[in-house]
Coordinates of C-alpha atoms in Angstrom, one line a residue:
X1 CA 87.9 110.9 51.4
X2 CA 90.3 113.8 51.2
X3 CA 88.8 117.3 51.4
X4 CA 90.0 120.8 50.5
X5 CA 89.7 123.4 53.2
X6 CA 89.9 127.2 53.6
X7 CA 90.4 128.9 56.9
X8 CA 89.1 132.5 56.7
X9 CA 90.5 134.7 59.5
X10 CA 89.2 138.3 59.8
X11 CA 91.6 140.3 61.9
X12 CA 90.0 143.4 63.7
X13 CA 92.1 145.7 65.7
X14 CA 92.2 149.3 66.6
X15 CA 94.7 151.7 68.2
X16 CA 93.6 153.2 71.5
X17 CA 92.7 156.8 70.7
X18 CA 89.7 157.9 72.8
X19 CA 88.2 161.3 73.1
X20 CA 87.3 161.8 76.7
X21 CA 85.0 164.8 76.3
X22 CA 82.7 163.0 73.8
X23 CA 83.6 165.4 71.0
X24 CA 84.0 164.1 67.5
X25 CA 87.7 164.5 66.8
X26 CA 89.0 163.5 63.4
X27 CA 90.8 160.5 64.7
X28 CA 87.5 159.0 65.8
X29 CA 86.8 158.5 62.0
X30 CA 89.1 155.4 62.1
X31 CA 87.0 153.6 64.6
X32 CA 83.5 154.9 63.7
X33 CA 84.0 154.3 60.0
X34 CA 85.1 150.8 60.8
X35 CA 82.0 150.2 62.9
X36 CA 79.8 151.5 60.0
X37 CA 81.6 149.9 57.1
X38 CA 83.0 146.7 58.6
X39 CA 81.6 145.5 61.9
X40 CA 77.9 146.2 61.3
X41 CA 77.9 144.9 57.7
X42 CA 79.8 141.8 58.9
X43 CA 77.1 141.1 61.5
X44 CA 74.4 141.8 59.0
X45 CA 76.0 139.3 56.6
X46 CA 76.3 136.6 59.2
X47 CA 72.8 137.1 60.5
X48 CA 71.5 136.7 56.9
X49 CA 73.4 133.5 56.5
X50 CA 71.9 132.3 59.8
X51 CA 68.4 133.2 58.6
X52 CA 68.9 131.5 55.3
X53 CA 70.5 128.4 56.9
X54 CA 73.7 128.9 54.9
X55 CA 76.5 127.3 56.9
X56 CA 79.9 128.9 57.1
X57 CA 82.6 129.0 59.6
X58 CA 84.8 132.0 60.1
X59 CA 87.6 132.8 62.5
X60 CA 87.3 136.3 64.0
X61 CA 90.0 138.3 65.9
X62 CA 88.6 141.1 68.0
X63 CA 91.6 142.7 69.8
X64 CA 91.2 143.6 73.5
X65 CA 91.6 147.3 72.8
X66 CA 88.9 147.3 70.1
X67 CA 86.6 145.4 72.5
X68 CA 87.3 148.0 75.2
X69 CA 86.4 150.8 72.8
X70 CA 83.3 149.1 71.5
X71 CA 82.0 148.5 75.0
X72 CA 82.8 152.0 76.2
X73 CA 79.6 154.1 76.9
X74 CA 81.2 157.3 75.8
X75 CA 82.4 155.8 72.5
X76 CA 78.9 154.3 71.9
X77 CA 77.2 157.6 72.5
X78 CA 79.8 159.5 70.3
X79 CA 79.3 157.0 67.5
X80 CA 75.5 157.7 67.4
X81 CA 76.3 161.4 67.3
X82 CA 78.8 160.7 64.5
X83 CA 76.1 159.0 62.6
X84 CA 73.5 161.7 63.2
X85 CA 75.9 164.4 61.8
X86 CA 76.4 162.4 58.6
X87 CA 72.8 161.6 58.2
X88 CA 72.0 165.3 58.5
X89 CA 74.8 166.1 56.0
X90 CA 73.5 163.3 53.7
X91 CA 70.0 164.8 53.6
X92 CA 71.5 168.0 52.2
X93 CA 73.6 166.0 49.8
X94 CA 70.4 164.4 48.4
X95 CA 68.9 167.9 47.9
X96 CA 72.1 169.2 46.4
X97 CA 72.2 166.5 43.7
X98 CA 68.5 166.4 42.9
X99 CA 69.3 167.2 39.2
X100 CA 72.3 164.8 39.0
X101 CA 71.0 161.2 38.8
X102 CA 74.3 159.4 39.3
X103 CA 75.4 161.4 42.3
X104 CA 71.9 161.5 43.7
X105 CA 71.8 157.6 43.7
X106 CA 75.2 157.5 45.5
X107 CA 74.1 160.1 48.1
X108 CA 70.7 158.3 48.6
X109 CA 72.3 154.9 49.0
X110 CA 74.9 156.2 51.5
X111 CA 72.2 158.0 53.5
X112 CA 70.1 154.9 53.6
X113 CA 73.2 152.9 54.6
X114 CA 73.9 155.2 57.6
X115 CA 70.3 155.2 58.7
X116 CA 70.4 151.4 58.7
X117 CA 73.7 151.6 60.7
X118 CA 71.9 153.7 63.3
X119 CA 68.8 151.5 63.4
X120 CA 70.9 148.3 63.8
X121 CA 73.3 149.7 66.3
X122 CA 70.7 151.3 68.6
X123 CA 67.6 149.0 68.2
X124 CA 68.8 145.6 66.9
X125 CA 72.0 145.4 68.9
X126 CA 71.2 147.9 71.7
X127 CA 74.6 149.5 71.2
X128 CA 76.4 146.2 72.2
X129 CA 77.7 144.6 69.0
X130 CA 80.1 142.3 71.0
X131 CA 77.2 140.5 72.4
X132 CA 76.0 139.7 68.9
X133 CA 79.4 138.3 67.9
X134 CA 79.1 136.0 71.0
X135 CA 75.7 134.8 69.8
X136 CA 77.0 134.0 66.4
X137 CA 79.9 132.0 67.9
X138 CA 77.5 130.0 69.9
X139 CA 75.3 129.4 66.8
X140 CA 78.4 127.9 65.1
X141 CA 79.2 130.7 62.6
X142 CA 82.3 132.1 64.2
X143 CA 85.3 131.1 66.3
X144 CA 86.5 134.0 68.3
X145 CA 90.3 134.1 68.5
X146 CA 92.4 136.0 71.1
X147 CA 95.4 138.2 70.5
X148 CA 97.9 140.2 72.6
X149 CA 96.6 142.7 75.1
X150 CA 97.4 145.8 73.2
X151 CA 98.4 144.2 69.9
X152 CA 102.0 144.6 70.7
X153 CA 104.7 143.4 68.3
X154 CA 106.0 140.6 70.4
X155 CA 109.4 140.1 68.8
X156 CA 110.4 143.5 70.3
X157 CA 110.2 141.9 73.7
X158 CA 111.9 138.6 73.0
X159 CA 114.4 139.2 75.9
X160 CA 111.7 140.3 78.4
X161 CA 109.7 137.3 79.4
X162 CA 107.6 139.2 81.8
X163 CA 106.4 141.5 79.1
X164 CA 105.6 138.6 76.7
X165 CA 103.7 136.9 79.5
X166 CA 101.8 140.1 80.4
X167 CA 100.7 140.7 76.8
X168 CA 99.5 137.1 76.5
X169 CA 97.8 137.0 79.9
X170 CA 95.9 140.3 79.3
X171 CA 94.9 139.2 75.9
X172 CA 93.4 135.9 77.1
X173 CA 91.8 137.5 80.2
X174 CA 90.2 140.2 78.1
X175 CA 88.9 137.6 75.7
X176 CA 87.2 135.7 78.6
X177 CA 86.0 139.0 80.1
X178 CA 84.3 140.1 76.9
X179 CA 83.1 136.8 75.5
X180 CA 82.7 134.5 78.5
X181 CA 85.0 131.7 77.4
X182 CA 88.6 130.8 76.8
X183 CA 90.1 130.9 73.3
X184 CA 92.0 127.9 72.0
X185 CA 93.7 130.1 69.4
X186 CA 96.0 133.1 69.4
X187 CA 96.7 135.6 66.6
X188 CA 100.2 136.8 66.8
X189 CA 100.0 140.6 66.1
X190 CA 101.3 141.3 62.6
X191 CA 101.9 137.5 62.5
X192 CA 105.2 138.3 64.3
X193 CA 106.9 135.2 65.5
X194 CA 109.9 135.2 67.7
X195 CA 111.7 132.0 68.9
X196 CA 110.5 130.8 72.2
X197 CA 107.1 132.5 72.1
X198 CA 105.5 129.0 71.8
X199 CA 106.6 128.3 75.4
X200 CA 104.8 131.4 76.7
X201 CA 101.6 130.6 74.7
X202 CA 101.5 126.9 75.8
X203 CA 102.0 127.9 79.4
X204 CA 98.8 129.8 79.2
X205 CA 96.9 127.0 77.6
X206 CA 96.9 128.2 74.0
X207 CA 96.6 125.3 71.6
X208 CA 97.3 127.0 68.3
X209 CA 98.6 130.2 66.7
X210 CA 98.8 131.9 63.4
X211 CA 102.2 132.8 61.8
X212 CA 103.5 134.3 58.6
X213 CA 104.3 131.9 55.8
X214 CA 108.0 132.8 56.0
X215 CA 108.2 131.3 59.5
X216 CA 107.5 127.9 57.9
X217 CA 109.0 128.3 54.4
X218 CA 112.3 129.6 55.9
X219 CA 112.5 127.0 58.6
X220 CA 115.6 124.7 58.8
X221 CA 113.7 121.7 57.4
X222 CA 110.8 122.8 55.3
X223 CA 107.9 120.4 55.8
X224 CA 106.7 118.5 52.8
X225 CA 103.2 120.0 53.3
X226 CA 104.5 123.5 53.3
X227 CA 101.8 126.0 54.4
X228 CA 99.0 123.6 53.3
X229 CA 98.6 121.8 56.6
X230 CA 98.8 122.7 60.3
X231 CA 102.2 122.0 61.9
X232 CA 103.4 122.0 65.5
X233 CA 106.4 123.3 67.4
X234 CA 108.6 121.3 69.7
X235 CA 106.2 121.7 72.6
X236 CA 103.2 120.9 70.4
X237 CA 101.8 124.3 69.9
X238 CA 99.9 123.9 66.6
X239 CA 100.6 126.6 64.0
X240 CA 98.8 127.7 60.9
X241 CA 100.8 129.7 58.2
X242 CA 98.9 132.3 56.3
X243 CA 98.8 132.3 52.5
X244 CA 101.3 135.1 51.7
X245 CA 99.5 136.1 48.5
X246 CA 96.1 137.0 50.0
X247 CA 96.8 140.5 51.1
X248 CA 98.3 141.5 47.8
X249 CA 95.4 139.9 45.9
X250 CA 92.9 141.9 47.9
X251 CA 94.9 145.1 47.5
X252 CA 95.1 144.6 43.8
X253 CA 91.3 143.9 43.6
X254 CA 90.6 147.1 45.5
X255 CA 92.5 149.2 42.9
X256 CA 90.2 148.3 40.1
X257 CA 89.1 151.4 38.2
X258 CA 85.3 150.8 38.8
X259 CA 85.5 150.7 42.6
X260 CA 84.7 153.6 44.8
X261 CA 87.6 156.0 45.4
X262 CA 87.5 156.1 49.3
X263 CA 90.0 159.0 49.4
X264 CA 87.8 161.4 47.4
X265 CA 85.5 162.3 50.3
X266 CA 83.1 165.2 50.3
X267 CA 84.3 166.1 53.8
X268 CA 87.5 167.2 52.2
X269 CA 86.2 168.5 48.9
X270 CA 83.4 170.8 50.0
X271 CA 83.9 174.5 51.0
X272 CA 84.0 174.9 54.8
X273 CA 80.6 176.6 54.9
X274 CA 79.0 173.5 53.3
X275 CA 80.2 171.3 56.2
X276 CA 78.4 172.9 59.1
X277 CA 76.6 169.7 59.9
X278 CA 79.9 167.9 60.3
X279 CA 82.3 170.3 61.9
X280 CA 82.4 173.6 63.8
X281 CA 83.9 176.7 62.3
X282 CA 87.7 176.5 62.0
X283 CA 87.7 172.8 63.1
X284 CA 89.8 170.2 61.2
X285 CA 88.0 168.4 58.4
X286 CA 86.6 165.0 59.0
X287 CA 85.3 162.1 56.8
X288 CA 81.7 162.5 55.6
X289 CA 81.6 159.0 54.1
X290 CA 79.9 160.5 51.0
X291 CA 82.0 159.7 48.0
X292 CA 81.1 160.0 44.3
X293 CA 84.1 159.2 42.3
X294 CA 85.4 155.8 41.0
X295 CA 89.1 155.0 41.1
X296 CA 89.3 155.8 37.4
X297 CA 90.2 159.6 37.3
X298 CA 87.3 162.0 36.6
X299 CA 84.8 159.1 36.5
X300 CA 81.5 159.0 38.4
X301 CA 81.0 155.9 40.6
X302 CA 78.7 153.3 39.2
X303 CA 77.6 151.1 42.2
X304 CA 76.0 148.4 40.0
X305 CA 79.2 148.0 37.9
X306 CA 81.3 147.9 41.1
X307 CA 79.2 145.2 42.7
X308 CA 79.3 143.2 39.6
X309 CA 83.1 143.5 39.5
X310 CA 83.3 142.5 43.2
X311 CA 81.5 139.3 42.4
X312 CA 83.9 138.6 39.5
X313 CA 86.9 139.3 41.8
X314 CA 85.4 136.9 44.4
X315 CA 85.2 134.1 41.8
X316 CA 88.7 134.8 40.7
X317 CA 89.9 134.6 44.3
X318 CA 88.1 131.4 45.0
X319 CA 89.3 129.8 41.8
X320 CA 92.9 130.7 42.6
X321 CA 92.7 129.3 46.1
X322 CA 91.0 126.1 45.0
X323 CA 93.6 125.8 42.2
X324 CA 96.4 125.9 44.8
X325 CA 94.6 123.3 46.9
X326 CA 94.1 121.0 43.9
X327 CA 97.8 121.2 43.1
X328 CA 98.8 119.7 46.4
X329 CA 95.8 117.5 47.0
X330 CA 97.7 114.4 45.8
X331 CA 100.6 114.9 48.3
X332 CA 98.8 116.5 51.3
X333 CA 95.8 114.9 52.9
X334 CA 92.9 117.3 53.5
X335 CA 95.0 120.4 52.3
X336 CA 94.3 123.7 54.0
X337 CA 94.8 127.3 53.0
X338 CA 94.7 130.0 55.7
X339 CA 93.5 133.4 54.4
X340 CA 94.1 136.2 56.8
X341 CA 92.0 139.3 56.0
X342 CA 92.6 142.7 57.6
X343 CA 89.1 143.8 58.6
X344 CA 89.6 147.4 57.3
X345 CA 90.1 146.1 53.8
X346 CA 86.6 144.7 53.9
X347 CA 84.7 147.9 53.9
X348 CA 86.6 150.9 55.2
X349 CA 89.6 150.9 52.8
X350 CA 87.8 149.0 50.1
X351 CA 84.1 150.0 49.9
X352 CA 83.1 146.8 48.1
X353 CA 85.1 144.5 50.3
X354 CA 82.2 143.1 52.3
X355 CA 80.3 142.3 49.1
X356 CA 83.4 140.5 47.9
X357 CA 83.6 138.5 51.1
X358 CA 80.0 137.5 51.0
X359 CA 80.3 136.3 47.4
X360 CA 83.5 134.4 48.3
X361 CA 81.5 132.5 50.9
X362 CA 78.4 132.0 48.8
X363 CA 80.2 130.6 45.7
X364 CA 82.9 128.5 47.3
X365 CA 81.2 125.1 46.9
X366 CA 84.4 123.2 46.3
X367 CA 86.2 123.7 49.6
X368 CA 85.0 123.6 53.2
X369 CA 85.4 126.6 55.5
X370 CA 87.0 125.4 58.7
X371 CA 88.2 127.0 61.9
X372 CA 91.6 126.3 63.6
X373 CA 90.1 124.2 66.3
X374 CA 88.3 122.0 63.7
X375 CA 91.6 121.2 62.0
X376 CA 93.3 119.8 65.1
X377 CA 91.7 116.4 65.6
X378 CA 95.1 114.8 66.0
X379 CA 97.3 117.7 67.2
X380 CA 100.1 115.7 68.6
X381 CA 100.6 113.8 65.4
X382 CA 101.3 116.9 63.4
X383 CA 104.7 117.4 61.7
X384 CA 107.1 119.3 63.8
X385 CA 108.7 122.5 62.5
X386 CA 111.4 124.8 63.8
X387 CA 109.9 128.1 63.0
X388 CA 111.9 131.1 61.5
X389 CA 111.4 134.6 63.0
X390 CA 109.2 136.6 60.6
X391 CA 106.2 138.9 60.3
X392 CA 103.6 139.9 57.8
X393 CA 104.5 143.6 58.4
X394 CA 107.0 145.5 56.3
X395 CA 108.9 143.2 53.9
X396 CA 108.6 140.3 56.3
X397 CA 110.3 141.4 59.5
X398 CA 108.2 144.1 61.0
X399 CA 110.3 147.0 59.6
X400 CA 107.4 149.4 59.6
X401 CA 107.2 149.1 63.4
X402 CA 110.7 150.1 64.0
X403 CA 112.3 152.6 61.6
X404 CA 113.5 156.2 61.5
X405 CA 110.0 157.5 61.9
X406 CA 109.1 155.7 65.2
X407 CA 112.4 154.3 66.7
X408 CA 112.4 157.2 69.2
X409 CA 109.6 155.4 71.1
X410 CA 111.6 152.3 71.9
X411 CA 113.9 153.7 74.6
X412 CA 110.9 154.9 76.6
X413 CA 109.1 151.6 76.2
X414 CA 112.1 149.6 77.2
X415 CA 112.8 151.7 80.3
X416 CA 109.2 151.5 81.4
X417 CA 109.2 147.7 80.9
X418 CA 112.3 147.3 83.2
X419 CA 110.8 149.7 85.8
X420 CA 107.4 147.9 85.8
X421 CA 109.0 144.5 86.3
X422 CA 111.0 146.0 89.2
X423 CA 108.0 147.6 90.8
X424 CA 105.9 144.4 90.5
X425 CA 108.7 142.6 92.4
X426 CA 109.1 145.3 95.1
X427 CA 105.4 145.9 95.9
X428 CA 103.8 142.4 95.6
X429 CA 101.5 142.7 98.7
X430 CA 100.7 146.4 98.9
X431 CA 97.2 147.7 99.1
X432 CA 95.2 150.9 98.8
X433 CA 96.6 153.8 96.8
X434 CA 99.8 152.1 96.0
X435 CA 97.9 149.3 94.2
X436 CA 95.9 151.9 92.3
X437 CA 99.1 153.6 91.3
X438 CA 100.7 150.3 90.2
X439 CA 97.7 149.2 88.2
X440 CA 97.6 152.6 86.4
X441 CA 101.3 152.2 85.7
X442 CA 100.6 148.7 84.2
X443 CA 97.9 150.1 82.0
X444 CA 100.1 152.9 80.7
X445 CA 102.9 150.5 80.0
X446 CA 100.5 148.2 78.1
X447 CA 99.3 151.3 76.1
X448 CA 102.8 152.4 75.0
X449 CA 103.4 148.9 73.7
X450 CA 100.5 149.2 71.3
X451 CA 101.6 147.9 67.9
X452 CA 99.2 150.3 66.1
X453 CA 100.8 153.5 67.3
X454 CA 104.2 153.1 65.7
X455 CA 102.5 151.7 62.6
X456 CA 100.3 154.8 62.4
X457 CA 103.3 157.1 62.8
X458 CA 105.1 155.2 60.0
X459 CA 102.1 155.5 57.8
X460 CA 101.7 159.2 58.6
X461 CA 98.2 158.6 60.0
X462 CA 97.4 161.1 62.8
X463 CA 101.1 160.9 63.7
X464 CA 101.0 164.1 65.8
X465 CA 98.0 162.9 67.8
X466 CA 99.5 159.4 68.3
X467 CA 102.8 160.9 69.3
X468 CA 101.1 163.1 71.9
X469 CA 99.1 160.2 73.2
X470 CA 102.2 158.1 73.6
X471 CA 104.0 160.9 75.5
X472 CA 101.0 161.3 77.7
X473 CA 101.2 157.6 78.8
X474 CA 105.0 158.0 79.3
X475 CA 104.5 161.0 81.6
X476 CA 101.7 159.2 83.5
X477 CA 103.9 156.2 84.1
X478 CA 106.8 158.4 85.2
X479 CA 104.5 160.1 87.7
X480 CA 103.5 156.7 89.0
X481 CA 107.1 155.7 89.4
X482 CA 108.2 158.9 91.1
X483 CA 105.2 158.8 93.4
X484 CA 106.0 155.3 94.6
X485 CA 109.6 156.4 95.1
X486 CA 108.7 159.4 97.2
X487 CA 105.7 157.7 98.9
X488 CA 103.5 160.6 97.9
X489 CA 100.6 160.7 95.5
X490 CA 98.0 163.3 94.3
X491 CA 94.7 161.4 94.6
X492 CA 93.1 164.1 92.4
X493 CA 95.6 163.4 89.6
X494 CA 95.3 159.6 90.1
X495 CA 91.5 159.8 89.9
X496 CA 91.6 162.0 86.8
X497 CA 94.0 159.8 84.8
X498 CA 92.1 156.7 85.9
X499 CA 88.9 158.2 84.5
X500 CA 90.6 159.2 81.2
X501 CA 92.3 155.8 80.5
X502 CA 89.4 153.4 81.1
X503 CA 91.2 150.5 79.4
X504 CA 91.3 147.3 81.3
X505 CA 89.6 148.3 84.6
X506 CA 90.4 144.9 86.0
X507 CA 94.2 145.3 85.5
X508 CA 96.4 143.7 88.1
X509 CA 100.0 145.0 88.0
X510 CA 101.3 141.6 89.3
X511 CA 101.1 140.2 85.8
X512 CA 104.5 141.8 85.3
X513 CA 106.1 140.0 88.2
X514 CA 108.8 137.5 87.5
X515 CA 107.4 134.0 87.3
X516 CA 109.1 131.7 89.9

């Protein structure tokens, strides 16, 4: 009997911006607010499903950089401090609005939410939320999917096979290092497909990957099943094409007038002297996470109305997806829709997003939630497709990652790529300080390839900080290159940079060597 299936993919990734001194810089708000509003609520939801015996299967992408940050002791300690400051600020907010019932409810709810965050993070998960995701995978609620080492936009390196291999290898190794197993699937960053990448992926044992719908719909011979069934490339890498309407649907939902206005934060509205719990004098403002306005201008936020709307939007979404599946059920056996959800839209950028997701899962009785691995019973019998190069970023071709705002980065990255491949070939058997230098150079190269950095610059999100962080890595790599050329190195400098950039402590520069 034919069944209708939905594959929910939650994509979690984070640019590497780490404060080494433990201070709560404004850019930390990106990661810490995602922990509070996305990752902890997601764990809470799945644990409740497990306790209730409600079966669901989700695919979850946790990028290697995000995993590195979440497992970093300094980041963990800083997050607790970040929570403590907002809890202290919230206690004053509750006092401030003691005579305003609506704002008092919002302040009290947010304070209780942050207190639960701290309790869950420190006591329930012992500061290690990655371990809980592993437990949920083993319990059958998740399939953890790997992605590129630093979420690099792989089409930019189509002509540099060593770079493609390194990004894939680091991504897969990091997955095994954090989760203890190999991943069958691979999430192409920004769903960016470039011809030939299937050969690199299959060489590393990847069975399937996610691509943008355009890669299938613009192919030379569009398969009859369209995006409603898994397909395979010429070397039998299975591919799942994402439903192109999902991101727009979620964005439109989030703009509803009753939902919380996440941009109207008290941390930016209050007078500086009222923010002493959050920031020091003359310091940049930061998010407080206390918000009181709805998207409707000059309207107080009504949480009950917003949660009701989230449930209605969830039903509308499920009805729409099931309607699509019903339309093709007669011509496609066991039709499938792949819904790729950016994690930050499920809490951080849309406050009610996690409520919406939970309701989607609870009410979807008509379709089965599947994972990629479960849809590949007969992988080698899948219809072949000659994929078209495309991406989910920009208008379909990754334009946001290479435009007038960030194109200045590319010459540095390309030069570093060529130099690293050369160094890996020239020093294959060296030991001692040279290996430490080479491994540091490899890490700095991986960092400058980060896909999030040009995207943040394009979006105007901490662009000055990101640019400075990029330049820091370029200078560090240049010092490595010059030191190897002159056969001299400052061990003090090397130790300091090593301690600052703690990403991938197991890095082996030989991943950039030409494969023979």
